[in-house]
Amino acid sequence: MILKYGIRDFSRNLGFNIFVIIQITLVFITCVFTSSSVSQNLKYYNAFADILDGEGYCASPYINKLHRIIPSTEIKDNKRFSDYGDYFENVVAVHQIIATGENGSENPYPQKTFAYDGCLIYDYKPIMDNGEWLSDVKSESNLLHAVISPNHYGLKVGDIIKQEFSTSQDSICLDVKIVGMMKDGAKLFGATSDNDKISTVGGTTNKLTAEMLFSNYYSDIAGKPAFVYNLDELEQYEISYITEQKMLIPFRDNLTEISQAEEALDNFTIGAIPFSQIKKNTLSEIRKQIIILISIIVGLFMLTIVSIISFTAISTHKKLKDYGILYICGGRWKQCAFINFIVIAVDLILSSFLTCFVIQAMKLIGLLNNTVVMFTLNESLICLGVSIIIILVSLIMPIIIIGKTQPREIIKSNE
Amino acid sequence: MRYIVINLRNFIKDYTGIFFIVILCQLVSVLLMFFSFGVYQNFLNETNNAVNGSSLDENEYEGYHNFQVKNELPQNAEIYPANLSKFYDEVIDIVGEKIYTIYTECKNNIDISMEYRDGKLLFPQEFEYNIRKYFKWDFGRSFTDEEFFNGEKVCIAPSGCCEEFFDPEIHSFFDDEKGVSVPYDYPYKAYQSDDKWYVNIEGTEYECIAFFDAFNKYYIPYNNMPDKIKLKQLPIVELKYQLTAEENHKMQELYNQYFPNMADDFYELTLVDNEKIYYYNTNMWISVLIAVVSSINLALIINYVLARRRKSLAIFRIHGCSANKARRIYVLEIMLILNVVFAVCLVLWIAFLLPLLGRIFEYMEGAFSFKAYVLIYLCYILISYIFMNVITVKYVHNQPVDLLQRR
């Protein structure tokens, strides 16, 4: 019955409620944008948050006398590590594989390959143009998944190409499905061919941050698009890979022989920078940006509260006489407040749908192309939080406004 | 005016709570409008700085500065000066203000050296000063901007090509095979005519306005070059600021267009970080959305205040008040509240909030000039006035009976 009254009340004040729906929608959209902005700031740190909390170093692998980068198999099998005991675990690195056309022919899709595992797949996601990131796809048999950068081959999300990869024994030809496309200039760990950022900046260790470990990848500059693979998928087929450039080398938990571990690092890496320094630099940078965003969040919060109070108060005031009549007919103030709550709930539901629709429409039109806006679980939770605040206020406000007023006074009032 | 004051007094007396909420909402909305304007301007400046790219001052930045092709030019490559002139114009169109210098080395020691100044490619201003300071300036003066830009037939030539300044000890090189110093063979020798020096470069006569002793190069304006000049390497564009990905792409396309099959491999530049630009764009969107929500909030409140007056409006109309007069009374009443609220917000903003936020947002304080405040005020008042008139017209043209009956 109350539900019926609530819905009827909604339809009787349709114009006002449309205004309220638009206002709540805009508040939700602003929350989504703000949340995306905050996530963007924390993105690079979050990718390595757990690792940087521990002991370890960021360093580049040592290029031996033959100017050959140490093959990954040595690191994978811990051959060099084993000389010094098991000091390290879960090394974060960028790996490269060699992809050719079928039967070893020239690859029709020359590419710069990146193979990641661990946190670089599951805790970091570059800015995507369309499709999914590797962490969002399920592994399929006889099929590798790849995320690519913009390309002039005409490849797009959903395409499947044949590529041949070297394995430890021979080679294997597999289908590669393009599951996502990054935006041009998206940041990848180990994207740049020059080690300048880490080795040069590493020379002045007080500057390196988590963000600097990533570099923009531009297909034009590199001359070919990037193909990013999941190392776990490659290892299923025993595809060979080489470990390149910068690595994050965490020490094992509870390691006591720190100095021996550091000596081991000296033997096969250069430009080692401790995690503590990187974490300090990163948090300092984040703090500067977060202070800016906090002021925006405070403004947004005030706006949200004021908007909620104003439309709830106005809504209640408009219906005061109706509530008075309902009271006389047997209803109580709490039930009247609940009617108000139903109206707001309907507004919220419609606003949620409208928010999703507007954001999708903005994406399709291309208005969000040059932004970092995304609509993920975090953003949904924030909108949910705002909805809860709106609901609470809509429940409390009528009771405050009505207060101890008698229904007779309300009906007799001139307005 | 009397009725406006009476209405306001009654509103405050009879609906204190609602009046308080109305004022509070207006205060917050106006302050947030200032805030969103400041945030927008701040991130607009940040975006412009990011798009223009970091300064490539050698002391600060470690990375490649030049837009340059890696490919070696084929021996038989023929590139015509007429095309080169058009090429330079298109480079200006693409990267304009980011150009520091453009350098093109031609065969037979001819150099085309330019810097970007005042929207044009002109001969480096500091050339003569530097040669005089570090080398030797034997005669004359450097190009004037007009001479260089208009492609006049003047040139700066090496001292060795002029018999008056030729010194066998300086203008020679050691021939390893012969084991002796051999005078340098200048491709174009200077000759005198009517007390002026000239040099004939590929069939075109140039007046030598200067001779200098540093590197054996001939400098000529790039406009109006002789047709037979051949390039030794493709133009090198030295940059002051980082390029965006789009600019870089356009430059590569331009090189491919003018020098087909000669420019497919470029030195890697570090480009403007697109993600930063996306982040700033997102924050600008946030500021716009905040302003829009504030405006809707204000509109909602104004609409409600007017709706509350329908009974008194009906009574006014019954007593002979015309629709137009009633409209003016209500519009002025709301305008009075809005102006007072704006004035209070302005004082609060300037005295307290702007200095505080100016410490957080680098460019915010600079964005608030007197002109900006006037602009914000005019937009605020104009939009409010138009909105109020639209809403008020809706009410005043109703019959008094309808206004009294409506709930």
Coordinates of N, CA and C in Angstrom, one line a residue, chain A residues 12 16 19-20 22-23 26-27 29-30 33-34 36-37 40-41 43-44 124 127 183-187 192-194 196 200 211 216 218 220-221 289 291-293 295-296 299-300 302-303 306-307 309-311 313-314 317-318 321-322 325 362 367 369-373 413-415, chain B residues 15 18 21 24-26 28-29 31-32 35 39 42-43 46 62-63 244-245 248-250 252 266-283 285-286 289-294 296-297 299-301 303-304 307-312 357 360-361 387 407:
Chain A
R12 N 2.9 12.0 -9.6 CA 2.2 13.3 -9.4 C 3.2 14.4 -9.5
F16 N 9.3 17.7 -11.0 CA 10.3 17.9 -9.9 C 11.2 16.6 -9.8
F19 N 13.9 16.5 -12.4 CA 15.0 17.4 -11.9 C 15.9 16.7 -11.0
V20 N 15.3 16.0 -10.0 CA 16.1 15.4 -8.9 C 16.9 14.2 -9.6
I22 N 18.0 14.0 -12.6 CA 19.1 14.6 -13.4 C 20.2 15.0 -12.4
Q23 N 19.8 15.6 -11.3 CA 20.8 16.0 -10.3 C 21.6 14.9 -9.7
L26 N 24.0 13.4 -12.2 CA 25.2 14.2 -12.4 C 26.1 14.0 -11.2
V27 N 25.6 13.9 -10.0 CA 26.4 13.6 -8.8 C 27.1 12.3 -9.0
I29 N 27.8 10.7 -11.8 CA 28.8 10.8 -12.9 C 30.1 11.6 -12.3
T30 N 29.9 12.6 -11.5 CA 31.0 13.3 -11.0 C 31.8 12.4 -10.0
F33 N 33.9 10.1 -12.2 CA 35.1 10.8 -12.7 C 36.1 11.0 -11.6
T34 N 35.7 11.4 -10.4 CA 36.6 11.6 -9.4 C 37.3 10.4 -8.9
S36 N 37.8 7.7 -10.7 CA 38.8 7.3 -11.8 C 40.1 8.1 -11.7
S37 N 39.9 9.4 -11.3 CA 41.1 10.3 -11.2 C 42.0 9.8 -10.0
Q40 N 43.8 6.6 -11.0 CA 44.9 6.8 -11.9 C 46.1 7.2 -11.1
N41 N 45.9 8.0 -10.1 CA 47.1 8.4 -9.3 C 47.7 7.3 -8.6
K43 N 47.5 4.1 -9.4 CA 47.6 2.9 -10.2 C 49.0 2.3 -10.2
Y44 N 50.0 3.1 -10.4 CA 51.4 2.6 -10.5 C 51.9 2.1 -9.2
Y124 N 48.0 -4.4 -12.4 CA 48.2 -3.2 -13.3 C 47.4 -3.4 -14.6
I127 N 45.9 1.9 -19.9 CA 44.7 2.5 -20.4 C 44.3 1.8 -21.7
K183 N 45.4 2.1 -25.5 CA 45.4 3.4 -26.2 C 46.9 3.7 -26.6
D184 N 47.1 4.5 -27.7 CA 48.4 4.8 -28.1 C 49.1 5.6 -27.0
G185 N 50.3 5.2 -26.6 CA 50.9 6.0 -25.5 C 50.6 5.4 -24.2
A186 N 49.9 4.3 -24.1 CA 49.6 3.7 -22.8 C 51.0 3.2 -22.2
K187 N 51.0 3.2 -20.9 CA 52.3 2.9 -20.2 C 52.4 1.5 -19.9
T192 N 60.4 1.2 -22.8 CA 61.4 1.9 -23.6 C 62.6 1.1 -23.8
S193 N 63.2 1.2 -25.0 CA 64.4 0.4 -25.3 C 65.6 1.0 -24.6
D194 N 65.6 2.3 -24.3 CA 66.7 2.8 -23.6 C 66.5 2.7 -22.1
D196 N 67.6 4.6 -20.0 CA 68.0 5.9 -19.4 C 67.2 6.3 -18.1
T200 N 69.9 6.3 -15.5 CA 70.3 7.7 -15.3 C 69.7 8.2 -14.0
E211 N 55.9 5.1 -10.9 CA 55.5 5.5 -12.2 C 56.6 5.5 -13.3
N216 N 55.7 5.3 -21.7 CA 54.7 5.3 -22.8 C 55.2 4.5 -24.0
Y218 N 54.5 4.1 -27.9 CA 53.9 4.6 -29.1 C 54.3 3.7 -30.2
D220 N 54.1 4.3 -33.4 CA 54.9 5.1 -34.4 C 56.3 5.2 -34.0
I221 N 56.6 5.5 -32.8 CA 58.0 5.7 -32.4 C 58.7 4.4 -32.4
Q289 N 49.5 14.9 -5.4 CA 48.3 14.8 -6.2 C 47.1 14.5 -5.4
I291 N 46.4 15.5 -2.4 CA 46.0 16.7 -1.7 C 45.1 17.5 -2.7
I292 N 45.5 17.6 -3.9 CA 44.7 18.3 -4.9 C 43.3 17.6 -5.1
L293 N 43.3 16.3 -5.1 CA 42.1 15.5 -5.3 C 41.2 15.6 -4.1
S295 N 40.8 18.1 -2.1 CA 40.1 19.4 -2.1 C 38.9 19.3 -3.1
I296 N 39.1 18.6 -4.2 CA 38.0 18.4 -5.1 C 36.9 17.5 -4.5
G299 N 34.9 19.4 -2.0 CA 33.9 20.2 -2.7 C 32.8 19.4 -3.2
L300 N 33.1 18.2 -3.8 CA 32.1 17.3 -4.3 C 31.2 16.8 -3.2
M302 N 30.5 18.3 -0.3 CA 29.7 19.4 0.1 C 28.5 19.6 -0.8
L303 N 28.8 19.5 -2.1 CA 27.8 19.7 -3.1 C 26.8 18.6 -3.0
V306 N 24.6 19.1 0.2 CA 23.7 20.3 0.0 C 22.6 19.9 -1.0
S307 N 23.0 19.3 -2.1 CA 22.0 18.9 -3.1 C 21.0 17.9 -2.4
I309 N 20.2 17.5 0.7 CA 19.4 18.2 1.7 C 18.4 19.1 1.0
S310 N 18.8 19.8 0.0 CA 17.9 20.8 -0.6 C 16.7 20.0 -1.3
F311 N 17.0 19.0 -2.1 CA 15.9 18.4 -2.8 C 15.0 17.5 -1.8
A313 N 14.5 18.3 1.4 CA 13.7 19.3 2.2 C 12.6 19.9 1.3
I314 N 12.9 20.2 0.1 CA 11.9 20.8 -0.8 C 10.8 19.7 -1.1
H317 N 8.7 19.4 2.0 CA 7.9 20.6 2.2 C 6.7 20.7 1.3
K318 N 6.9 20.2 0.0 CA 5.9 20.3 -1.0 C 4.7 19.3 -0.6
K321 N 1.2 19.0 3.2 CA -0.2 19.0 3.3 C -0.7 17.6 3.0
D322 N -0.2 16.9 2.0 CA -0.6 15.5 1.8 C -0.3 14.6 3.0
I325 N -3.0 15.1 5.5 CA -4.2 14.4 5.2 C -4.1 12.9 5.4
M362 N 28.7 8.4 -23.6 CA 29.9 9.3 -23.7 C 31.0 8.5 -24.2
L367 N 33.6 11.0 -26.1 CA 33.9 12.1 -25.2 C 34.9 11.7 -24.1
N369 N 37.4 9.6 -24.6 CA 38.6 9.1 -25.2 C 39.9 9.6 -24.6
N370 N 39.8 10.9 -24.3 CA 41.0 11.6 -23.8 C 41.0 11.8 -22.3
T371 N 40.3 10.8 -21.6 CA 40.2 10.9 -20.1 C 40.7 9.5 -19.6
V372 N 40.7 9.5 -18.2 CA 41.1 8.2 -17.6 C 39.9 7.6 -16.9
V373 N 38.7 8.0 -17.4 CA 37.5 7.5 -16.7 C 37.2 6.1 -17.0
S413 N -2.6 25.6 7.7 CA -1.7 26.6 7.3 C -2.1 27.1 5.9
N414 N -1.7 28.4 5.7 CA -2.2 29.1 4.4 C -1.5 28.6 3.2
E415 N -0.4 27.9 3.2 CA 0.3 27.4 2.0 C -0.2 26.0 1.7
Chain B
Y15 N 9.0 31.2 7.1 CA 9.7 29.9 6.7 C 11.2 30.1 6.9
I18 N 13.3 26.9 5.8 CA 13.5 26.9 4.4 C 14.4 28.0 3.9
I21 N 17.9 27.1 4.5 CA 18.4 26.1 3.6 C 18.6 26.7 2.2
L24 N 21.8 28.7 2.4 CA 23.0 27.8 2.5 C 23.3 27.2 1.2
C25 N 22.2 26.7 0.5 CA 22.4 26.0 -0.8 C 23.0 27.0 -1.8
Q26 N 22.5 28.3 -1.7 CA 23.0 29.3 -2.7 C 24.5 29.6 -2.4
V28 N 26.7 27.7 -0.9 CA 27.6 26.5 -1.3 C 27.7 26.5 -2.9
S29 N 26.5 26.7 -3.5 CA 26.5 26.6 -5.0 C 27.4 27.7 -5.6
L31 N 29.9 29.3 -4.1 CA 31.4 29.0 -3.8 C 31.9 27.9 -4.7
L32 N 31.1 26.9 -4.9 CA 31.5 25.8 -5.8 C 31.7 26.2 -7.2
F35 N 35.0 27.7 -7.2 CA 36.0 26.6 -7.1 C 36.1 25.9 -8.4
V39 N 39.5 25.4 -10.6 CA 40.0 24.1 -10.9 C 40.2 23.9 -12.4
N42 N 43.1 25.9 -13.6 CA 44.3 25.2 -13.2 C 44.7 24.1 -14.1
F43 N 43.7 23.2 -14.3 CA 44.0 22.0 -15.1 C 44.2 22.3 -16.6
E46 N 47.7 23.2 -16.7 CA 48.5 22.0 -16.6 C 48.5 21.3 -18.0
E62 N 67.3 14.6 -20.2 CA 68.3 13.6 -20.8 C 67.5 12.8 -21.8
G63 N 67.7 13.1 -23.0 CA 66.9 12.3 -24.1 C 67.2 13.0 -25.4
T244 N 53.9 15.9 -29.1 CA 52.9 14.9 -28.7 C 53.0 13.8 -29.8
A245 N 52.3 12.7 -29.4 CA 52.3 11.5 -30.4 C 51.7 11.9 -31.7
N248 N 54.3 14.0 -33.6 CA 55.4 13.1 -34.1 C 54.9 12.3 -35.3
H249 N 53.7 11.8 -35.3 CA 53.2 11.0 -36.4 C 53.1 11.9 -37.6
K250 N 52.6 13.1 -37.5 CA 52.5 14.1 -38.6 C 53.8 14.4 -39.2
Q252 N 56.5 12.5 -39.1 CA 57.0 11.3 -39.9 C 56.3 11.2 -41.2
F266 N 63.5 6.7 -37.8 CA 63.7 8.0 -37.1 C 64.3 7.7 -35.7
Y267 N 65.1 8.7 -35.3 CA 65.6 8.6 -33.9 C 64.5 8.7 -32.9
E268 N 64.6 7.9 -31.9 CA 63.5 7.8 -30.9 C 63.4 9.0 -30.0
L269 N 62.3 9.7 -30.0 CA 62.1 10.8 -29.1 C 61.2 10.4 -27.9
T270 N 61.4 11.1 -26.8 CA 60.5 10.9 -25.7 C 59.4 11.9 -25.9
L271 N 58.2 11.4 -26.0 CA 57.0 12.3 -26.3 C 56.3 12.7 -25.1
V272 N 55.4 13.6 -25.3 CA 54.5 14.1 -24.2 C 53.8 12.9 -23.6
D273 N 53.7 12.9 -22.3 CA 53.0 11.8 -21.7 C 51.5 11.9 -21.8
N274 N 50.9 11.1 -22.7 CA 49.4 11.2 -22.9 C 48.6 11.0 -21.7
E275 N 49.1 10.1 -20.8 CA 48.3 9.7 -19.6 C 48.1 10.9 -18.7
K276 N 49.1 11.8 -18.7 CA 49.0 13.0 -17.9 C 47.9 13.9 -18.4
I277 N 47.9 14.0 -19.8 CA 46.9 14.9 -20.4 C 45.5 14.3 -20.2
Y278 N 45.4 13.0 -20.2 CA 44.0 12.3 -20.0 C 43.6 12.6 -18.5
Y279 N 44.5 12.6 -17.6 CA 44.3 12.8 -16.2 C 43.8 14.2 -16.0
Y280 N 44.5 15.2 -16.6 CA 44.1 16.6 -16.5 C 42.7 16.8 -17.1
N281 N 42.5 16.2 -18.3 CA 41.2 16.3 -18.9 C 40.1 15.8 -18.0
T282 N 40.3 14.7 -17.3 CA 39.3 14.2 -16.4 C 39.0 15.2 -15.3
N283 N 40.0 15.8 -14.8 CA 39.8 16.8 -13.7 C 39.1 18.0 -14.2
W285 N 36.8 17.9 -16.6 CA 35.4 17.4 -16.6 C 34.8 17.5 -15.3
I286 N 35.5 17.1 -14.2 CA 35.0 17.1 -12.9 C 34.6 18.5 -12.5
L289 N 31.4 19.5 -14.3 CA 30.2 18.8 -13.7 C 29.8 19.4 -12.3
I290 N 30.8 19.8 -11.5 CA 30.5 20.4 -10.3 C 29.7 21.7 -10.5
A291 N 30.2 22.5 -11.5 CA 29.5 23.7 -11.9 C 28.1 23.5 -12.3
V292 N 27.9 22.4 -13.1 CA 26.5 22.1 -13.6 C 25.6 21.7 -12.5
V293 N 26.1 20.9 -11.6 CA 25.3 20.4 -10.5 C 24.9 21.6 -9.6
S294 N 25.9 22.5 -9.4 CA 25.6 23.7 -8.6 C 24.5 24.5 -9.2
I296 N 22.1 23.5 -11.3 CA 20.8 22.8 -11.2 C 20.3 22.9 -9.7
N297 N 21.2 22.8 -8.8 CA 20.8 23.0 -7.4 C 20.1 24.4 -7.2
A299 N 18.9 26.3 -9.5 CA 17.6 26.4 -10.2 C 16.5 25.7 -9.5
L300 N 16.8 24.6 -8.8 CA 15.8 23.9 -8.1 C 15.3 24.7 -6.9
I301 N 16.2 25.4 -6.3 CA 15.8 26.2 -5.1 C 15.0 27.4 -5.6
N303 N 13.2 27.7 -8.2 CA 11.9 27.3 -8.7 C 11.0 27.0 -7.5
Y304 N 11.6 26.4 -6.4 CA 10.8 26.2 -5.2 C 10.3 27.5 -4.5
A307 N 7.6 28.9 -6.4 CA 6.3 28.1 -6.3 C 5.6 28.4 -5.0
R308 N 6.4 28.7 -3.9 CA 5.8 29.0 -2.6 C 5.0 30.3 -2.7
R309 N 5.2 31.1 -3.7 CA 4.6 32.5 -3.7 C 3.3 32.5 -4.5
R310 N 2.9 31.4 -4.9 CA 1.8 31.5 -5.9 C 0.5 32.1 -5.2
K311 N 0.3 31.8 -3.9 CA -0.9 32.3 -3.3 C -0.8 33.9 -3.2
S312 N 0.4 34.4 -2.8 CA 0.5 35.8 -2.7 C 0.5 36.4 -4.1
L357 N 43.4 27.6 -1.3 CA 43.4 26.7 -2.4 C 44.5 27.0 -3.4
I360 N 47.4 24.8 -3.1 CA 47.2 23.4 -3.6 C 47.2 23.4 -5.1
F361 N 46.5 24.4 -5.7 CA 46.4 24.4 -7.1 C 47.3 25.5 -7.6
F387 N 16.6 32.4 -16.4 CA 15.9 31.2 -15.8 C 14.7 31.7 -15.0
R407 N -2.0 22.9 -5.4 CA -1.3 22.6 -4.1 C 0.2 22.3 -4.3

